XYZ file of C-alpha atoms in Angstrom:
341
model
C 121.179 35.090 66.227
C 121.924 35.614 69.885
C 119.467 38.198 71.140
C 121.809 38.967 74.035
C 124.645 39.638 71.583
C 122.498 42.063 69.636
C 121.403 43.846 72.802
C 124.993 44.143 74.019
C 126.063 45.763 70.737
C 123.073 48.145 70.812
C 123.739 49.246 74.404
C 127.446 49.799 73.666
C 126.556 51.923 70.643
C 123.922 53.857 72.599
C 126.295 54.765 75.429
C 129.012 55.806 72.984
C 126.681 57.931 70.862
C 125.118 59.780 73.805
C 128.532 60.816 75.081
C 129.767 61.697 71.604
C 126.650 63.745 70.784
C 127.087 65.903 73.890
C 130.766 66.637 73.208
C 130.153 67.361 69.510
C 127.335 69.769 70.275
C 129.474 71.651 72.790
C 132.197 71.878 70.144
C 129.665 73.269 67.643
C 128.501 75.918 70.113
C 132.118 77.007 70.684
C 133.263 76.987 67.046
C 130.183 77.303 64.809
C 131.516 74.499 62.585
C 128.814 73.017 60.317
C 130.660 69.680 60.278
C 130.396 69.553 64.066
C 126.677 70.382 63.921
C 126.074 67.691 61.284
C 127.997 65.172 63.362
C 126.075 66.206 66.496
C 122.739 65.549 64.794
C 124.158 62.320 63.366
C 125.024 61.076 66.868
C 121.625 62.167 68.222
C 119.934 60.265 65.389
C 122.076 57.185 66.093
C 121.213 57.353 69.799
C 117.513 57.514 68.970
C 117.920 54.637 66.547
C 119.489 52.420 69.174
C 116.599 53.272 71.485
C 114.182 52.230 68.718
C 116.001 48.912 68.253
C 115.794 48.187 71.991
C 112.086 49.082 71.988
C 111.468 46.867 68.958
C 113.222 43.943 70.630
C 111.099 44.359 73.760
C 107.801 44.613 71.869
C 108.676 41.609 69.704
C 108.744 39.395 72.814
C 105.020 39.856 73.453
C 102.863 36.731 73.493
C 100.748 35.843 70.471
C 97.132 37.009 70.466
C 94.048 35.941 68.482
C 94.548 39.005 66.288
C 98.258 38.207 65.789
C 98.352 34.398 66.128
C 101.971 34.122 64.965
C 103.221 36.621 67.534
C 105.083 39.904 67.140
C 108.549 38.745 66.086
C 108.503 40.740 62.858
C 108.021 43.964 64.822
C 111.813 44.044 65.058
C 111.846 44.532 61.286
C 109.366 47.407 61.564
C 111.559 49.289 64.018
C 114.671 48.619 61.929
C 112.864 50.170 58.951
C 111.981 53.213 61.079
C 115.694 53.486 61.931
C 116.479 53.730 58.215
C 113.914 56.522 57.823
C 115.310 58.456 60.792
C 118.887 58.059 59.549
C 117.868 59.262 56.077
C 115.866 62.284 57.214
C 117.359 63.447 60.494
C 120.913 62.444 59.648
C 121.476 62.545 55.903
C 119.084 65.252 54.703
C 119.893 67.562 57.628
C 123.629 67.254 56.902
C 123.056 68.058 53.231
C 120.960 71.096 54.186
C 123.621 72.276 56.616
C 126.288 71.863 53.913
C 124.234 74.030 51.553
C 123.723 76.621 54.312
C 127.447 76.666 55.128
C 128.401 76.976 51.454
C 126.214 80.079 51.210
C 128.215 81.680 54.040
C 131.597 79.900 54.267
C 133.080 81.644 57.278
C 136.196 80.084 58.850
C 136.527 78.757 62.394
C 137.754 81.788 64.323
C 137.561 80.742 67.994
C 138.347 77.632 70.014
C 140.093 76.241 66.958
C 141.615 73.277 68.769
C 138.262 72.085 70.227
C 136.751 70.364 67.165
C 139.971 68.471 66.440
C 140.212 67.168 70.010
C 136.506 66.286 70.097
C 136.624 64.451 66.777
C 139.710 62.438 67.715
C 138.106 61.495 71.044
C 134.883 60.579 69.234
C 136.785 58.342 66.822
C 138.296 56.486 69.784
C 134.899 56.023 71.515
C 133.165 55.031 68.269
C 135.915 52.496 67.569
C 135.145 50.692 70.826
C 131.452 50.537 69.890
C 132.292 49.286 66.390
C 134.624 46.661 67.842
C 131.819 45.375 70.103
C 129.482 45.063 67.113
C 132.166 43.189 65.139
C 132.878 40.769 68.003
C 129.186 40.003 68.530
C 128.603 39.603 64.788
C 131.538 37.207 64.422
C 129.844 34.860 66.895
C 127.107 34.155 64.354
C 128.607 35.265 61.021
C 130.523 32.052 60.419
C 132.430 32.064 57.128
C 130.095 34.554 55.431
C 131.531 37.747 54.010
C 130.483 40.953 55.738
C 128.382 41.984 52.753
C 126.541 38.649 52.720
C 126.067 38.753 56.494
C 124.443 42.192 56.320
C 122.287 41.204 53.340
C 121.178 37.765 54.564
C 120.935 38.162 58.337
C 117.369 37.574 59.574
C 117.996 39.547 62.769
C 118.214 43.259 61.910
C 119.927 44.634 65.009
C 123.562 43.708 64.383
C 123.596 44.713 60.689
C 121.983 48.039 61.638
C 124.522 48.720 64.395
C 127.400 47.641 62.156
C 126.371 50.007 59.377
C 125.644 52.855 61.798
C 129.005 52.485 63.561
C 130.853 52.177 60.252
C 129.042 55.261 58.969
C 129.828 57.106 62.194
C 133.548 56.360 61.930
C 133.755 57.360 58.273
C 131.655 60.458 59.022
C 134.061 61.455 61.779
C 136.951 61.149 59.346
C 135.065 63.355 56.872
C 134.361 65.891 59.614
C 138.002 65.870 60.706
C 139.029 66.435 57.089
C 136.617 69.355 56.669
C 137.541 70.993 59.969
C 141.258 70.406 59.493
C 141.333 71.892 55.991
C 139.273 74.857 57.192
C 141.761 75.528 59.981
C 144.727 75.170 57.616
C 143.375 77.291 54.741
C 140.967 79.606 56.560
C 138.370 78.744 53.906
C 134.990 77.641 55.305
C 134.116 75.851 52.039
C 136.148 72.892 53.272
C 133.849 72.681 56.294
C 130.854 72.691 53.948
C 132.472 69.988 51.807
C 133.039 67.761 54.856
C 129.417 68.257 55.909
C 128.167 67.348 52.416
C 130.281 64.169 52.438
C 128.710 63.194 55.756
C 125.228 63.791 54.335
C 125.827 61.672 51.227
C 127.309 58.873 53.357
C 124.295 58.787 55.688
C 121.815 58.794 52.805
C 123.594 55.824 51.180
C 123.618 53.859 54.448
C 119.962 54.690 55.126
C 118.888 53.559 51.651
C 120.875 50.318 52.059
C 119.189 49.635 55.402
C 115.755 50.423 53.973
C 116.218 48.027 51.047
C 117.413 45.141 53.226
C 114.762 45.701 55.908
C 112.012 45.966 53.290
C 112.888 42.466 52.131
C 112.514 41.172 55.705
C 109.192 42.978 56.108
C 107.847 41.388 52.916
C 108.827 37.974 54.249
C 111.916 35.910 53.505
C 112.198 32.145 53.350
C 114.931 29.991 54.833
C 118.407 29.920 53.340
C 119.106 27.227 50.750
C 121.244 25.282 53.239
C 118.446 25.261 55.824
C 115.879 24.243 53.186
C 118.087 21.300 52.194
C 118.508 20.348 55.864
C 114.749 20.442 56.434
C 114.122 18.355 53.314
C 116.582 15.713 54.527
C 114.949 15.693 57.958
C 111.506 15.192 56.411
C 112.490 12.265 54.174
C 115.013 10.670 56.536
C 112.593 8.072 57.821
C 109.941 5.558 56.749
C 107.096 7.985 57.551
C 107.475 10.040 54.336
C 108.015 8.812 50.786
C 108.702 12.236 49.297
C 107.957 15.949 49.597
C 105.276 17.073 47.149
C 105.949 20.762 47.838
C 107.237 22.878 50.735
C 107.416 26.556 51.673
C 109.215 28.363 54.478
C 108.794 31.860 55.939
C 110.479 33.726 58.766
C 107.836 34.952 61.226
C 110.599 36.723 63.132
C 114.391 36.534 63.403
C 114.226 33.385 65.530
C 111.009 31.735 64.336
C 110.667 29.904 61.023
C 107.377 28.639 59.580
C 107.571 25.374 57.617
C 104.553 24.233 55.592
C 104.720 21.127 53.415
C 102.549 18.619 51.601
C 104.159 15.213 52.058
C 103.540 11.858 50.432
C 103.012 9.159 53.056
C 102.715 5.410 52.624
C 99.369 3.731 53.153
C 98.683 3.141 56.829
C 95.987 1.302 58.758
C 94.914 4.019 61.217
C 94.889 7.755 61.817
C 96.874 7.143 65.002
C 99.722 5.598 63.008
C 99.644 8.552 60.600
C 99.709 11.061 63.469
C 102.697 9.326 65.094
C 104.566 9.491 61.801
C 103.893 13.210 61.350
C 104.965 13.924 64.931
C 108.219 12.055 64.303
C 108.885 14.134 61.186
C 108.217 17.371 63.078
C 110.637 16.318 65.804
C 113.358 15.639 63.219
C 112.810 19.053 61.606
C 113.089 20.896 64.939
C 116.227 18.948 65.852
C 117.842 19.747 62.503
C 116.818 23.446 62.322
C 115.900 24.714 65.821
C 114.370 27.979 64.541
C 111.710 25.913 62.720
C 109.182 26.337 65.513
C 105.909 26.479 63.552
C 105.397 23.400 61.362
C 102.361 22.370 59.327
C 102.496 19.053 57.456
C 99.718 17.929 55.131
C 99.798 14.186 54.331
C 98.754 12.887 50.927
C 99.177 9.903 48.625
C 101.542 10.477 45.725
C 101.436 8.828 42.325
C 103.044 9.313 38.935
C 100.017 11.324 37.838
C 100.493 13.928 40.572
C 101.647 16.565 38.125
C 98.475 16.154 36.067
C 96.276 16.523 39.156
C 96.936 20.268 39.276
C 97.098 20.409 43.086
C 100.262 18.499 43.875
C 98.179 15.635 45.228
C 97.733 12.219 43.719
C 95.202 12.151 40.919
C 92.752 9.935 42.738
C 92.793 12.105 45.897
C 92.583 15.483 44.202
C 89.382 17.464 44.544
C 88.198 18.863 41.241
C 87.915 22.642 41.048
C 84.652 24.211 39.822
C 86.357 25.121 36.563
C 87.552 21.578 36.052
C 84.099 20.188 36.860
C 82.373 22.395 34.289
C 81.903 20.568 30.967
C 83.859 22.189 28.162
C 80.773 22.201 25.918
C 78.807 24.135 28.516
C 81.614 26.654 28.868
C 81.836 27.046 25.093
C 78.054 27.498 24.842
C 78.148 30.136 27.548
C 80.942 31.960 25.740
C 78.986 31.922 22.480
C 75.812 33.120 24.223
C 77.771 35.949 25.866
C 79.343 36.907 22.549
C 75.945 36.940 20.824
C 74.474 39.192 23.532
């Protein structure tokens, strides 16, 4: 993912949400509409979330330390998860509470009746520009993936978060416009409460979706199947490696992939020759998948009895485990002694 593209989308969303939050709050003060208050808090929460994403991106660029030898790239996932929590609590739950409060006292909008409509229409226009920026930046890296797959499989959290927030903001504005409009038409404040409740449910659903996807990134995701296949071809595409015994990948951050593999190498006459071969394999991996920046390759000798070795190594190079080295008779005797005691 282009970090600059993500930052551009975040800044566009931040500027839009700050302006929208101010105008919505003024409209709430003039009209007392619960939909306007819910939307004001929603925009404030979104503004704070974009600030968190920018902070996470900055902190993730810190150099590695002895305590964190693989760096701080995954801190971007931490801040994205915090965004989901803020959106759930400050946005969704507050809107649901305000809907309940409004339903208990469903008074109509009696003054400045035209203000919320004008503010909401203007907010829809501003939010559309922010959403368009997020779509344009996402299309640069989305390729032929569907939007659902892009949001679910993206290793960089910023653009999916902004996309979902902006989409939620636009739909929420439509809900607010519906609630306010029906309240003005019918004089019944229950429509305002209904619009507020719809906003709350929408924000809770988006927050839960973000939390689930970000949790997966926090736990640690491996490379996509296409990248794994590319890495495997790069490893075996040369005389240095006979086959891959086993391999694992893990994203240390959105733009840093760890590759660890045990590889079968042909017999060689010197350690220097072996080292040159491993270096050549690493170079091919980095050329094929540039995000594969941390690579650990363990050479071994493979044979047809590798599966019976229990370690993935050739049988004659495998080191016996303590359990394997313990005679079965001794183990049985110990079991019987323990049972008798």
